[in-house]
PDB file of C-alpha atoms and ligand atoms in Angstrom:
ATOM      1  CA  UNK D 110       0.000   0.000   0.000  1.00 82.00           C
ATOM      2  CA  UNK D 111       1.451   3.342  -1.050  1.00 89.00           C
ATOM      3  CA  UNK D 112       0.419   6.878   0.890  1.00 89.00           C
ATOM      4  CA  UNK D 113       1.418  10.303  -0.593  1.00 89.00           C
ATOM      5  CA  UNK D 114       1.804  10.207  -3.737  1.00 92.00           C
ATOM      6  CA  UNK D 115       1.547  13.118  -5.391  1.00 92.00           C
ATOM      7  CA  UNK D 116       2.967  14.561  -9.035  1.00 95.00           C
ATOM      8  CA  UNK D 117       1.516  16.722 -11.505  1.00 96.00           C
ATOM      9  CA  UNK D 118       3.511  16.345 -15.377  1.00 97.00           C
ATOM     10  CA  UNK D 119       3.694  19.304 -17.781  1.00 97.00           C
ATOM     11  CA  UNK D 120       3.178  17.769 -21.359  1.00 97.00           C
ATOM     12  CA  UNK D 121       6.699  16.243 -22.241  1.00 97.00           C
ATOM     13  CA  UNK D 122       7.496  15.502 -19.620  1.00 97.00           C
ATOM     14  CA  UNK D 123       7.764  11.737 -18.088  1.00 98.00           C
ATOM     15  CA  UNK D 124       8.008  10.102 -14.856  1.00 98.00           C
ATOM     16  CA  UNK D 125      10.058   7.358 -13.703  1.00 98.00           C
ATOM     17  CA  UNK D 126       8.717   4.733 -11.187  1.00 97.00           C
ATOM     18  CA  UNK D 127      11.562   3.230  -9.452  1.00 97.00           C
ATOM     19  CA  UNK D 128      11.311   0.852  -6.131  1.00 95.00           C
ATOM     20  CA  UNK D 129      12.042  -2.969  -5.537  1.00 94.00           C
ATOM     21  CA  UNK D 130       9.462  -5.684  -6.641  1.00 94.00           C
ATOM     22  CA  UNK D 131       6.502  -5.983  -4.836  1.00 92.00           C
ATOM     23  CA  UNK D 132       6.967  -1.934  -3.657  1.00 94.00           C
ATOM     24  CA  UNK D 133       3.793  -0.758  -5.972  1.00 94.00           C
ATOM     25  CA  UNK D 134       4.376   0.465  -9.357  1.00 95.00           C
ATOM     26  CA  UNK D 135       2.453  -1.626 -11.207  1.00 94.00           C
ATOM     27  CA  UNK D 136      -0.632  -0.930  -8.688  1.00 94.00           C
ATOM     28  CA  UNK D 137       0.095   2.136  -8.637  1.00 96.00           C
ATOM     29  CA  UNK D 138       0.338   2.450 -13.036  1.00 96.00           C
ATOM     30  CA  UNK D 139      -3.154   0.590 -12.843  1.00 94.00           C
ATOM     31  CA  UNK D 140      -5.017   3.422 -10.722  1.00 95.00           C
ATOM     32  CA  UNK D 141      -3.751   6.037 -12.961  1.00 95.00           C
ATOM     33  CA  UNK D 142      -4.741   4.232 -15.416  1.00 94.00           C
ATOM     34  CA  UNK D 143      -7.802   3.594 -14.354  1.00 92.00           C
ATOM     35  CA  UNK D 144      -7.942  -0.215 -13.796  1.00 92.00           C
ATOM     36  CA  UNK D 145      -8.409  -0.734 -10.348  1.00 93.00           C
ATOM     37  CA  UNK D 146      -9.248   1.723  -7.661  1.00 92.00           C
ATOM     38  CA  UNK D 147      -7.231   4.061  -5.209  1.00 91.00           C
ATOM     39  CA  UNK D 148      -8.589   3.960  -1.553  1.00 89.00           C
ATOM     40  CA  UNK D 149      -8.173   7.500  -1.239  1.00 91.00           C
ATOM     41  CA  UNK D 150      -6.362  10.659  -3.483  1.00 92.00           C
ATOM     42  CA  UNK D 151      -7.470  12.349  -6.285  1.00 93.00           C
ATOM     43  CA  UNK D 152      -6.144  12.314  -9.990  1.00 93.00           C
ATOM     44  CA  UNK D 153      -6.558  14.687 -12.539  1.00 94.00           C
ATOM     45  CA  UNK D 154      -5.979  14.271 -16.203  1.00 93.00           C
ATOM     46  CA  UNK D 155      -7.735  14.577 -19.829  1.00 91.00           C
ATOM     47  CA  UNK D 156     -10.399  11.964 -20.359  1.00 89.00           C
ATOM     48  CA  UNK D 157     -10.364   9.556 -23.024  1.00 89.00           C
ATOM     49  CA  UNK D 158      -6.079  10.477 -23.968  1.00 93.00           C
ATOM     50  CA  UNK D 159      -4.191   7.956 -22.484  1.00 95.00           C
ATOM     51  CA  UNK D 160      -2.790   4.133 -22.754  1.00 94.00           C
ATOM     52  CA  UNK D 161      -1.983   1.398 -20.267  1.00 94.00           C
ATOM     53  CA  UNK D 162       0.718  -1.292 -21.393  1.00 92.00           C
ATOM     54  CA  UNK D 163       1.961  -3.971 -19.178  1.00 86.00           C
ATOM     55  CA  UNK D 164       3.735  -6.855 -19.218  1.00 72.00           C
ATOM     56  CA  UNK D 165       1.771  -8.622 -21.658  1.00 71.00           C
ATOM     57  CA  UNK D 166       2.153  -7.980 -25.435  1.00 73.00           C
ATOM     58  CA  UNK D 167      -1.673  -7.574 -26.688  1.00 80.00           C
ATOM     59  CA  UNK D 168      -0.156  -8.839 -29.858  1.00 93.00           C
ATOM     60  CA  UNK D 169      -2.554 -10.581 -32.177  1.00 95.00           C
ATOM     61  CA  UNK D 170      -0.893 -14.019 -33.154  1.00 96.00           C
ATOM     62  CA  UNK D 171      -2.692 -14.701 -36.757  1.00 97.00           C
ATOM     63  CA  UNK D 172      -1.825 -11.279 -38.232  1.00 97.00           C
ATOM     64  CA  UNK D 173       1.519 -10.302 -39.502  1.00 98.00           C
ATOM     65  CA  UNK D 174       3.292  -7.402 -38.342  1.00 98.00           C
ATOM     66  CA  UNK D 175       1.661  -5.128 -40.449  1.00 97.00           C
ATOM     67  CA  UNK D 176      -1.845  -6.096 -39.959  1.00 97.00           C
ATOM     68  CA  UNK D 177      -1.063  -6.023 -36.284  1.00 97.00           C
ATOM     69  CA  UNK D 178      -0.362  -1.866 -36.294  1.00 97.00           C
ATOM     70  CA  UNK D 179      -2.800  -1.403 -39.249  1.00 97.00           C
ATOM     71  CA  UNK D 180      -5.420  -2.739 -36.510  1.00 96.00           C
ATOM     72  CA  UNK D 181      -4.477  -0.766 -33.478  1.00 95.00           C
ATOM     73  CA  UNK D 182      -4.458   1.818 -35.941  1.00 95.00           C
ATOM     74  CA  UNK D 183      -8.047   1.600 -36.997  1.00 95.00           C
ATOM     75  CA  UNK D 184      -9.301   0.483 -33.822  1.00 94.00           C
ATOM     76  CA  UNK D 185      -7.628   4.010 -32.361  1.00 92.00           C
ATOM     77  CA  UNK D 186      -9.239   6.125 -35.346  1.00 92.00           C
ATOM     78  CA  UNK D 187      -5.780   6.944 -36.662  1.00 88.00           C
ATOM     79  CA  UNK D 188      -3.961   6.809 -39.713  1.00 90.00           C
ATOM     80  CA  UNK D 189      -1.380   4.417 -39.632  1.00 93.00           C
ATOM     81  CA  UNK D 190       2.539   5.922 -39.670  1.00 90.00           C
ATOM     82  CA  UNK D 191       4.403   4.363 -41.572  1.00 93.00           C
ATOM     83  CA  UNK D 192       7.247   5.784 -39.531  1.00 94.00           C
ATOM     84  CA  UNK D 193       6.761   3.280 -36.967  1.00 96.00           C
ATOM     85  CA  UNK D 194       7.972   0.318 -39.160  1.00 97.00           C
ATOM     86  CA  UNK D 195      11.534   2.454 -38.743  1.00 96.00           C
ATOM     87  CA  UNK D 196      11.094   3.513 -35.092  1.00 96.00           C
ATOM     88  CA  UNK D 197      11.191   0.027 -33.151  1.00 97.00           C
ATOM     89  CA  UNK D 198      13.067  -1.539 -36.163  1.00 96.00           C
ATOM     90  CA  UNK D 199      10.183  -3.716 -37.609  1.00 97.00           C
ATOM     91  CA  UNK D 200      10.509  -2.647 -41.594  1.00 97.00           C
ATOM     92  CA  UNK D 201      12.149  -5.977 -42.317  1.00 97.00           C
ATOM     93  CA  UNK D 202       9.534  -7.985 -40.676  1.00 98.00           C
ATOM     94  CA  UNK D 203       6.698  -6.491 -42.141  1.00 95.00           C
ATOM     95  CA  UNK D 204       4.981  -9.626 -43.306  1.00 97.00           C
ATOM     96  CA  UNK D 205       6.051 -11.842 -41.153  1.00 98.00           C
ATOM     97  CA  UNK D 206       3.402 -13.318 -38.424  1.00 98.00           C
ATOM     98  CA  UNK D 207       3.076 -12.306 -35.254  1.00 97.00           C
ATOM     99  CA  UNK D 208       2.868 -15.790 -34.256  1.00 97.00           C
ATOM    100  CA  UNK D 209       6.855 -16.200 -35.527  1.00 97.00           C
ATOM    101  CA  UNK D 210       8.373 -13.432 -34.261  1.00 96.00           C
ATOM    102  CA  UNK D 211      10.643 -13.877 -31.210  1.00 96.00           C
ATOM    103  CA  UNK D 212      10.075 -12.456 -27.762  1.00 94.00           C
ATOM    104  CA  UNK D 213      12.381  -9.317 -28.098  1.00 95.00           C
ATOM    105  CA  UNK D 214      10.938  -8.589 -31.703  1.00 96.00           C
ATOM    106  CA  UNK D 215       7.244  -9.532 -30.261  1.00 95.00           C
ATOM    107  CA  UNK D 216       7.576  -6.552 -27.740  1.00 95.00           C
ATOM    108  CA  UNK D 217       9.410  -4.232 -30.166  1.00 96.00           C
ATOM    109  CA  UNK D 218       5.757  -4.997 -31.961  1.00 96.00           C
ATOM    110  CA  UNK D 219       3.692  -4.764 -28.598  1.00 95.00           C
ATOM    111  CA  UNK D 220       5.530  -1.458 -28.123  1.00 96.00           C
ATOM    112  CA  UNK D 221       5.209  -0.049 -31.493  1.00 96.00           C
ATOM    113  CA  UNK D 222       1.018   0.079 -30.881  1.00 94.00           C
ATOM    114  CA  UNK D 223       2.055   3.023 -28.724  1.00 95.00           C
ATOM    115  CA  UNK D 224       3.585   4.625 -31.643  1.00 94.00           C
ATOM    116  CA  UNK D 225       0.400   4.458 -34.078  1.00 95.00           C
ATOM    117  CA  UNK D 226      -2.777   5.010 -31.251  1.00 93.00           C
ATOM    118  CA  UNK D 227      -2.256   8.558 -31.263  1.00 92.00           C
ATOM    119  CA  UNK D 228      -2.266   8.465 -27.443  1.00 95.00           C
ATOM    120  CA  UNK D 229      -1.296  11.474 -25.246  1.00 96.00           C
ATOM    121  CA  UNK D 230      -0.668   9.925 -21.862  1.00 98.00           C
ATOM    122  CA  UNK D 231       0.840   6.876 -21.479  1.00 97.00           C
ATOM    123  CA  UNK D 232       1.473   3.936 -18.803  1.00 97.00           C
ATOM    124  CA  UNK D 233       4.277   2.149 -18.981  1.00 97.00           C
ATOM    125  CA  UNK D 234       5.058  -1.374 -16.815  1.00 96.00           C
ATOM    126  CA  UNK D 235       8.601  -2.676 -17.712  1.00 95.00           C
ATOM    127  CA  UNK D 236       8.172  -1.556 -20.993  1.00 96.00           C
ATOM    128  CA  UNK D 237      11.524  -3.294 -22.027  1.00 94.00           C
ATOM    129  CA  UNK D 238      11.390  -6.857 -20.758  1.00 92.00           C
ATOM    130  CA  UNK D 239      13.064  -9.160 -23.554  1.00 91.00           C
ATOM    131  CA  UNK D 240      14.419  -6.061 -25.349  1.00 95.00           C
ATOM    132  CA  UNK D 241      18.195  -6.450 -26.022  1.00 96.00           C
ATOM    133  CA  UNK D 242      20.392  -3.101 -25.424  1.00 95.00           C
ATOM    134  CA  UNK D 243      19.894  -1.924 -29.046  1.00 96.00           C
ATOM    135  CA  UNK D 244      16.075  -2.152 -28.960  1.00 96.00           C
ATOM    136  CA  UNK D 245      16.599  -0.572 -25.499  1.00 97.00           C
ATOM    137  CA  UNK D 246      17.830   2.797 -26.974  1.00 96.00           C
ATOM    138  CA  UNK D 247      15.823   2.503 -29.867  1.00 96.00           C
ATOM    139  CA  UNK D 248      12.311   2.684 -27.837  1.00 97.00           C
ATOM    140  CA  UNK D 249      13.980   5.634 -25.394  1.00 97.00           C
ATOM    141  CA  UNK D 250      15.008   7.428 -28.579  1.00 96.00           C
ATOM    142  CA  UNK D 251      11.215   6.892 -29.499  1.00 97.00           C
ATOM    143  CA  UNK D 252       9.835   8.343 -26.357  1.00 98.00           C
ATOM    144  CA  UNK D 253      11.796  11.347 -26.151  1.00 97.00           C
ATOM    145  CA  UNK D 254      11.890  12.199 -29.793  1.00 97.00           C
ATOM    146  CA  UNK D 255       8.631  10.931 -30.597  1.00 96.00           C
ATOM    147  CA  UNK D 256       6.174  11.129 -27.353  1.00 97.00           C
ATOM    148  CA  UNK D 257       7.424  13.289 -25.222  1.00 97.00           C
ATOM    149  CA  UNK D 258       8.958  15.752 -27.910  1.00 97.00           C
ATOM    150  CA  UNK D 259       5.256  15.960 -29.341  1.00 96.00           C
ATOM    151  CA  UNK D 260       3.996  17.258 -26.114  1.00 97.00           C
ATOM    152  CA  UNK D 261       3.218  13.401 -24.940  1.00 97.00           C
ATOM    153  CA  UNK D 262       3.869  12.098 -21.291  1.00 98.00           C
ATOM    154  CA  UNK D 263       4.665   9.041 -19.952  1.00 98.00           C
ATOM    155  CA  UNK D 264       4.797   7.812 -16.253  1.00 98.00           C
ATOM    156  CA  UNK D 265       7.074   4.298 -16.610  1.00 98.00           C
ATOM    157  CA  UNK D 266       8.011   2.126 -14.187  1.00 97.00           C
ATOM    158  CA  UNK D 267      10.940   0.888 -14.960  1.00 96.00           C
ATOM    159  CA  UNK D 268      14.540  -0.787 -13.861  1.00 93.00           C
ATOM    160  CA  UNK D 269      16.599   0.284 -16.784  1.00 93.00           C
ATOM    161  CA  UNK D 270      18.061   3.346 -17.547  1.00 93.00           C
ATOM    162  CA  UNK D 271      15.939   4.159 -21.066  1.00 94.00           C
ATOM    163  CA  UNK D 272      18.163   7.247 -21.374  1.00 92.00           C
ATOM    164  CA  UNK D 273      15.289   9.966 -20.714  1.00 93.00           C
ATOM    165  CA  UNK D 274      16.022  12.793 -19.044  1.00 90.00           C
ATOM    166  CA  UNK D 275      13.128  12.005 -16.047  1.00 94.00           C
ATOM    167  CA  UNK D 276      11.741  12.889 -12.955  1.00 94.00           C
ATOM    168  CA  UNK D 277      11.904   9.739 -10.795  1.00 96.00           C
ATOM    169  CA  UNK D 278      10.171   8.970  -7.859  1.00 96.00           C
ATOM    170  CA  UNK D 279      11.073   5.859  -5.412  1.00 96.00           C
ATOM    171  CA  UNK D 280       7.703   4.553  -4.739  1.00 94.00           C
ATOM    172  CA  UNK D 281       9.216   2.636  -2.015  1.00 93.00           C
ATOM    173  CA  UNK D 282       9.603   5.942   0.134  1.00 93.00           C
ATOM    174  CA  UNK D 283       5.598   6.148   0.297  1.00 93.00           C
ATOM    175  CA  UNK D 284       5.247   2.949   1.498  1.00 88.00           C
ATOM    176  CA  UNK D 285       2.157   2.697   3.873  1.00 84.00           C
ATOM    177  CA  UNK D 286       1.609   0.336   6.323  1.00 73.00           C
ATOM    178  CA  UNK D 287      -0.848  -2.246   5.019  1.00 67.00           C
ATOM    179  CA  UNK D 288      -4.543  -2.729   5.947  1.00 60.00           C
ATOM    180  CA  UNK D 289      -7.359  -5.170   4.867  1.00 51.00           C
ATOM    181  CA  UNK D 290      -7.501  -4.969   1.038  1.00 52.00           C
ATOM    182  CA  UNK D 291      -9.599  -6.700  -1.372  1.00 52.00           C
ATOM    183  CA  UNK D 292      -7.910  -8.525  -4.316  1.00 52.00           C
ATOM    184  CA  UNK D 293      -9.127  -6.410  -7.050  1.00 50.00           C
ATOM    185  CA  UNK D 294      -6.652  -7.353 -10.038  1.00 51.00           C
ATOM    186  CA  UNK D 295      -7.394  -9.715 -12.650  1.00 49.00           C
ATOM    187  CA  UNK D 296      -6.284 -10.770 -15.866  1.00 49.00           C
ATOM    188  CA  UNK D 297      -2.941  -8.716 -16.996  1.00 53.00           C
ATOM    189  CA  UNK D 298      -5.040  -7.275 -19.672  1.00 54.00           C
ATOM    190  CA  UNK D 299      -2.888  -4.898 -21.491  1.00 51.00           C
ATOM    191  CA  UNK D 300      -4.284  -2.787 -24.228  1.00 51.00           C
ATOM    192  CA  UNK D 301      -6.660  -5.439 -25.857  1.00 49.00           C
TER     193      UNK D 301
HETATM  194  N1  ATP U 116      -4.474  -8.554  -6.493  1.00 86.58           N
HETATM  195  C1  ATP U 116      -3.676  -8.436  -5.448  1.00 86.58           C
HETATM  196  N2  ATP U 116      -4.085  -8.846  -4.237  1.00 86.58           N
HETATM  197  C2  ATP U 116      -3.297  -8.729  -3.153  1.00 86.58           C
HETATM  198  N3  ATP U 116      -2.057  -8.208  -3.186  1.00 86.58           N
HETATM  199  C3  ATP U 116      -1.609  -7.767  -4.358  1.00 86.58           C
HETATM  200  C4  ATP U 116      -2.382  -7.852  -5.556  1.00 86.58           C
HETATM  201  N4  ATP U 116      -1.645  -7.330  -6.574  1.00 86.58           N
HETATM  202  C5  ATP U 116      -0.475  -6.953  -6.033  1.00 86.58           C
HETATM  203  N5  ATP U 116      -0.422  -7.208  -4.720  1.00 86.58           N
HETATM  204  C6  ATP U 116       0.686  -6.915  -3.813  1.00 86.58           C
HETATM  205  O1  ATP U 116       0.897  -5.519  -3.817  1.00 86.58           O
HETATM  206  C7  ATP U 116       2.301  -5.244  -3.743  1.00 86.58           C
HETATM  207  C8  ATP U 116       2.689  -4.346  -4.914  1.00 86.58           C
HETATM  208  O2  ATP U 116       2.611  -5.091  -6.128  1.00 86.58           O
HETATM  209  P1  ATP U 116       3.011  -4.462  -7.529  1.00 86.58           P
HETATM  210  O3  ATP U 116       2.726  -5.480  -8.572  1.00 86.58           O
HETATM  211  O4  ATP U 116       2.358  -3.136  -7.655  1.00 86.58           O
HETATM  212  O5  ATP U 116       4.601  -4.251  -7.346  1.00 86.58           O
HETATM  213  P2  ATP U 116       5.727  -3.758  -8.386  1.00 86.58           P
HETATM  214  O6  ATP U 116       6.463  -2.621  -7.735  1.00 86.58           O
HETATM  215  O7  ATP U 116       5.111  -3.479  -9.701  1.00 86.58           O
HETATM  216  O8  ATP U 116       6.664  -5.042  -8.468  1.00 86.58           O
HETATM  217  P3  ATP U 116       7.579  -5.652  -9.655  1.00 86.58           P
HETATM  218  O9  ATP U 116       8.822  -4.791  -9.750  1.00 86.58           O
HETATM  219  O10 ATP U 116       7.885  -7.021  -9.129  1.00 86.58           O
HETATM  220  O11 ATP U 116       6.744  -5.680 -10.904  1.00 86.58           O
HETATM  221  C9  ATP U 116       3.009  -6.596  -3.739  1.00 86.58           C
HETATM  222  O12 ATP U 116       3.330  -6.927  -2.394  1.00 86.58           O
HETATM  223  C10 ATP U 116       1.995  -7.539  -4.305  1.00 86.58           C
HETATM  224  O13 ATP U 116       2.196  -8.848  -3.830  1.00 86.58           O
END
């Protein structure tokens, strides 16, 4: 249980969760998000602007790479940048299916989503499990150049250094002492 939390972010800006396992970010990603509930606190942000991606890909086995982005794309209401083929280094697996691609390229797919949604605000959990160093860079690059530069922000809770210049926050300083909670999670959903 966290208690006193409190940050506001500027657009461009982003926020970086640090803290041990078990100390809270990902709870604490899923109330902002809007997943689960806070027992108390307030949070104030634009409806309807922002994206929650977790540890699980939301990557659609049967389609190929393409037809993956082209339908988070369409689902969003946005045009599909081609850009984003370049960005998390997917151009030469275009065709290939989701189903084949390995677990670092699967989440350099997972990840590019973020890049074609349109999405102001987004909520990052270990964005770059599986990545290797390269693909590391690559998808900082993308969030300063591409997100944040735009006038996007991202809260991420993360244990790597994704070379952003960042607030961070150790959520294990507002550690709380623990009362009678309800289990409230389910499924790691994702996006989709
Ligand atoms: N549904 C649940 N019911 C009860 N306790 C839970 C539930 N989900 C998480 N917890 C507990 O809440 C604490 C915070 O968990 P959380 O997943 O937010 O940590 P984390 O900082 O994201 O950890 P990690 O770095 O391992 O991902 C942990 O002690 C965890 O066991």
């Amino acid at each position: 249980m966290l208690s006193g939390v409190n940050f506001t972010l500027a657009a461009g800006e982003a926020l970086v969760l640090r803290g041990p396992n078990g100390a809270g970010k990902t709870t604490l990603l899923r109330v902002l998000a809007g997943l689960q509930p806070a027992d108390a606190g307030d949070i104030e942000m634009p409806q309807g602007d922002s994206a929650y991606a977790s540890h699980a890909d939301g990557v659609k086995s049967a389609l190929s790479v393409r037809e993956n982005l082209q339908f988070w794309a369409s689902l969003y209401g946005a045009p599909l940048d081609e850009g984003v083929f370049d960005d998390f280094d997917l151009a030469a697996l275009h065709d290939r299916l989701a189903a084949n691609l390995s677990a670092g390229q699967k989440r350099r797919l997972g990840l590019a989503r973020l890049g074609v949604i349109g999405r102001k605000i987004l909520f990052l959990d270990e964005p770059t499990v599986s990545l290797d160093r390269a693909s590391v860079q690559r998808f900082g690059n993308w969030v300063r150049d591409r997100h944040l530069a735009r006038g996007g922000i991202a809260v991420i809770a993360t244990h790597i250094d994704l070379g952003l210049e960042a607030r961070e926050i150790d959520i294990a300083t507002f550690r709380a002492d623990p009362v009678q909670t309800t289990a409230l999670r389910g499924s790691d959903e994702a996006f989709l």
